[in-house]
Amino acid sequence: MQHHYRIAILDMNAGQPNEGMRCIKMLVEQFLGRDDIQGDYRIFDVRVHHEIPEVEDFDIFIASGGPDSPKPTGEPWEKKFNWFLDSIYDHNLLEENKKYLFLICHSFQIACLHWKLAKVKRRKSTAFGIMPVHKTKKGKEEFVLEGLQNPFYAVDSRDYQVVKPRKKRFKSLGCKVLCKEKKRPHVPLERAVMAIRFSKEIVGVQFHPEADSEGMMRYFKRADKRAHIIKHHGKKKYEDMMIHLDDDDKILLTNRTIIPKFLQQAADAIDHQTPVTV
């Protein structure tokens, strides 16, 4: 007698091949493969086929990263995705059986824009590599970050950044900044926001917690990627990244911590609010 968890994965990659979806599916399958868990998942192609899950049909949602600007351009899927964000938020305000949502990178930026929480702007240069991420005071108390050092390490890959969080808006919605990007004392720029707890049920990150060393190794070994990194960031950066990929305390630990803890937290909360079904 167990709850049957229904998980929706929103693919935001616009049809571009990527390692992120493989990693998200693997983490969800590992979770559903546990002896004490029953459930299934379905993938929705948001940007190519304009597929959006019905909030009522699922318990847990994970929205992936993706390419291009997070700013609206009038694509039909954008309205649908914003409607989806509001549907989950409104459902949780009104209903006892809560819905749980995890937002990654591109999805996270769209949510910050849609809920008017901060500015999202293009970076001077692409943030790319295995970067330290610093927990805020609130981040040190956050369940999904428990077990990670401060700073912890994550794969960062973005042309845009979330900056200038609107404090009044954060306060009125009950949102919390959990992480910021690495300190850059020699750069006179504000540190970007790297993770937000939007509500008890919704959390999002700017980096890629799903990334695993196998996928990153494959990605970075591609001749075009290797040449691009060396050209833009130097050979030392490339070699450092390759070394860090297999460190147990770097992206492997992040991969095994954040999304698994989000899924566990959601499952525990759902168990407490729903009568057990066969």
XYZ file of C-alpha atoms in Angstrom:
278
model
C 0.000 0.000 0.000
C 1.838 3.056 -1.263
C 1.168 6.331 -2.988
C 1.784 6.137 -6.750
C 3.901 9.216 -7.564
C 3.214 10.794 -10.934
C 6.138 12.856 -12.212
C 6.130 15.197 -15.222
C 9.431 16.255 -16.843
C 9.154 19.423 -18.939
C 11.751 19.366 -21.725
C 12.721 22.993 -22.467
C 15.593 22.201 -24.845
C 13.831 23.292 -28.072
C 14.766 20.046 -29.802
C 18.511 20.463 -29.230
C 20.367 17.303 -28.152
C 21.756 17.629 -24.630
C 22.993 15.665 -21.644
C 20.655 17.366 -19.169
C 17.525 15.406 -20.117
C 19.405 12.087 -19.886
C 20.563 13.052 -16.391
C 17.100 14.200 -15.231
C 15.513 10.962 -16.499
C 18.219 8.926 -14.768
C 17.657 10.685 -11.426
C 13.873 10.246 -11.696
C 14.290 6.565 -12.648
C 16.649 6.005 -9.712
C 14.059 7.548 -7.392
C 11.182 5.480 -8.848
C 13.373 2.371 -8.766
C 13.641 2.375 -4.975
C 11.872 -0.442 -3.122
C 9.769 1.961 -1.053
C 8.624 4.052 -4.051
C 6.004 3.407 -6.727
C 5.272 5.688 -9.641
C 5.871 6.657 -13.230
C 6.948 9.663 -15.263
C 6.133 11.315 -18.555
C 8.117 13.792 -20.673
C 6.505 16.878 -22.208
C 8.220 18.664 -25.098
C 7.316 22.265 -24.268
C 9.086 24.263 -26.961
C 8.804 22.032 -30.048
C 5.398 20.371 -29.594
C 3.963 22.924 -27.116
C 3.126 20.147 -24.646
C 2.271 21.183 -21.087
C 1.202 18.782 -18.322
C -2.164 19.222 -16.642
C -1.400 20.175 -13.053
C -4.150 17.868 -11.756
C -2.616 14.798 -13.440
C 0.780 14.863 -11.698
C 2.299 15.268 -8.223
C 5.848 16.356 -9.018
C 7.247 18.447 -11.887
C 10.815 19.072 -13.064
C 11.426 21.715 -15.767
C 14.767 21.495 -17.572
C 17.249 24.074 -18.778
C 17.365 25.143 -22.409
C 18.939 27.436 -25.008
C 18.274 31.077 -26.005
C 17.055 34.127 -24.129
C 14.553 33.598 -21.298
C 12.845 36.863 -22.245
C 9.485 36.488 -24.014
C 9.562 36.626 -27.808
C 5.903 35.828 -28.550
C 6.343 32.069 -29.097
C 3.072 30.165 -28.439
C 4.734 27.896 -25.833
C 5.723 30.866 -23.631
C 2.143 31.711 -22.669
C 1.462 28.038 -21.972
C 4.525 27.713 -19.747
C 3.675 30.879 -17.796
C 0.118 29.590 -17.390
C 1.604 26.338 -16.052
C 3.739 28.245 -13.492
C 0.692 30.170 -12.263
C -1.473 27.023 -12.212
C 0.894 25.290 -9.805
C 1.298 28.385 -7.654
C -2.475 28.988 -7.490
C -3.248 25.308 -6.890
C -0.932 25.316 -3.865
C -2.592 28.429 -2.447
C -6.065 26.894 -2.694
C -5.718 23.121 -2.376
C -4.586 20.829 0.423
C -2.848 18.319 -1.850
C 0.200 20.313 -2.915
C 2.138 20.067 -6.181
C 5.949 20.154 -6.213
C 8.065 21.881 -8.866
C 11.818 22.056 -9.508
C 13.098 24.619 -12.052
C 16.509 24.398 -13.754
C 18.460 27.246 -15.411
C 16.309 28.463 -18.361
C 13.055 27.527 -16.561
C 14.335 29.238 -13.415
C 15.068 32.454 -15.335
C 11.607 32.444 -16.949
C 9.960 31.998 -13.523
C 11.988 34.903 -12.057
C 10.839 37.117 -14.937
C 7.233 35.934 -14.891
C 6.819 36.424 -11.150
C 8.686 39.765 -11.353
C 11.187 38.745 -8.708
C 14.364 40.118 -10.265
C 16.001 41.391 -13.417
C 17.256 38.874 -15.946
C 19.933 40.220 -18.244
C 22.620 39.033 -20.619
C 26.046 38.478 -19.068
C 29.119 40.268 -20.420
C 30.517 36.811 -21.203
C 29.155 33.282 -20.965
C 29.458 31.648 -17.532
C 30.763 28.212 -18.294
C 32.442 25.446 -16.312
C 32.416 23.831 -12.902
C 31.887 26.781 -10.588
C 31.671 27.333 -6.834
C 28.168 28.237 -5.653
C 27.789 30.030 -2.313
C 24.905 29.394 0.082
C 23.232 32.389 1.690
C 22.131 32.349 5.335
C 18.761 30.930 4.183
C 20.579 28.490 1.912
C 22.424 27.035 4.890
C 19.027 26.039 6.332
C 17.674 24.613 3.034
C 16.880 20.878 2.984
C 17.742 20.266 -0.682
C 21.244 21.713 -0.110
C 21.932 19.702 3.056
C 25.158 17.710 2.860
C 26.776 20.114 0.375
C 29.753 22.193 1.441
C 29.742 25.964 1.287
C 30.653 26.735 -1.391
C 29.650 23.625 -3.318
C 30.416 22.986 -6.989
C 28.028 22.795 -9.934
C 28.034 22.911 -13.712
C 27.278 26.461 -14.829
C 26.396 27.207 -18.460
C 24.516 30.436 -19.183
C 24.510 33.631 -21.196
C 21.939 35.259 -18.902
C 21.795 35.953 -15.174
C 19.277 36.776 -12.481
C 20.255 39.987 -10.655
C 18.759 42.755 -8.516
C 16.210 40.697 -6.573
C 13.210 42.851 -5.635
C 13.142 42.620 -1.852
C 9.538 43.756 -1.410
C 8.333 41.259 -3.999
C 10.363 38.473 -2.370
C 8.869 39.340 0.992
C 5.265 39.536 -0.237
C 5.522 36.153 -2.000
C 7.589 34.530 0.758
C 10.541 33.733 -1.534
C 14.125 33.237 -0.319
C 17.478 33.575 -2.093
C 19.349 30.340 -1.329
C 22.584 30.773 -3.306
C 24.693 33.332 -5.133
C 27.487 32.962 -7.664
C 31.158 32.945 -6.717
C 32.657 36.065 -5.179
C 34.563 38.139 -7.732
C 36.327 40.826 -5.708
C 38.170 42.197 -8.780
C 34.928 42.587 -10.790
C 32.664 45.532 -9.836
C 29.476 43.625 -10.720
C 26.654 42.358 -8.565
C 26.755 38.632 -7.826
C 24.000 36.775 -9.651
C 21.308 34.834 -7.785
C 21.897 31.090 -8.236
C 18.964 29.483 -6.365
C 15.589 30.538 -4.969
C 13.040 28.851 -2.739
C 9.889 30.284 -4.380
C 7.535 28.582 -1.912
C 7.398 25.481 0.294
C 6.648 23.465 -2.827
C 8.634 25.271 -5.556
C 12.407 25.616 -5.768
C 14.697 26.591 -8.640
C 18.382 26.850 -9.478
C 20.416 28.729 -12.090
C 23.037 25.983 -12.466
C 22.743 22.335 -13.558
C 22.372 20.070 -10.503
C 21.437 17.151 -12.769
C 24.852 17.101 -14.500
C 26.939 13.968 -14.005
C 30.613 13.401 -14.774
C 29.908 10.813 -17.494
C 27.822 13.245 -19.554
C 30.104 16.215 -18.934
C 33.182 14.167 -19.860
C 31.512 13.143 -23.129
C 30.456 16.768 -23.772
C 33.844 18.335 -23.029
C 35.768 15.731 -25.045
C 33.968 16.718 -28.236
C 36.533 18.403 -30.466
C 34.356 21.482 -31.036
C 33.660 21.961 -27.301
C 37.316 21.434 -26.359
C 38.414 23.987 -28.982
C 35.717 26.455 -27.874
C 36.660 26.239 -24.176
C 40.388 26.566 -24.867
C 39.807 29.508 -27.219
C 37.528 31.419 -24.814
C 38.764 30.299 -21.383
C 42.296 28.919 -21.887
C 43.877 25.479 -21.755
C 44.331 25.560 -17.977
C 40.580 26.094 -17.428
C 39.875 23.130 -19.702
C 42.363 20.861 -17.894
C 41.074 21.953 -14.448
C 37.519 21.147 -15.497
C 38.482 17.678 -16.734
C 40.245 16.990 -13.416
C 37.268 18.200 -11.339
C 34.750 16.038 -13.209
C 35.623 12.921 -11.220
C 36.019 14.544 -7.797
C 33.547 12.933 -5.365
C 33.002 16.269 -3.609
C 32.323 18.349 -6.739
C 29.571 17.773 -9.313
C 29.073 14.118 -8.320
C 27.995 15.204 -4.851
C 25.729 17.947 -6.261
C 24.172 15.424 -8.675
C 23.473 12.977 -5.843
C 22.125 15.628 -3.477
C 19.860 18.360 -4.849
C 17.307 16.672 -7.140
C 17.204 13.442 -5.076
C 16.497 15.532 -1.945
C 13.819 17.538 -3.782
C 12.112 14.284 -4.868
C 12.385 12.858 -1.341
C 10.999 16.025 0.249
C 8.085 16.064 -2.210
C 7.328 12.367 -1.648
C 7.400 12.740 2.151
C 5.055 15.740 1.995
C 2.666 13.979 -0.414
C 2.548 10.915 1.866
C 1.448 13.114 4.768
C -1.305 14.862 2.826
C -2.830 12.015 0.778
C -4.650 8.864 1.856
C -2.518 5.857 0.906
C -3.635 4.149 -2.313
C -2.995 0.615 -3.464
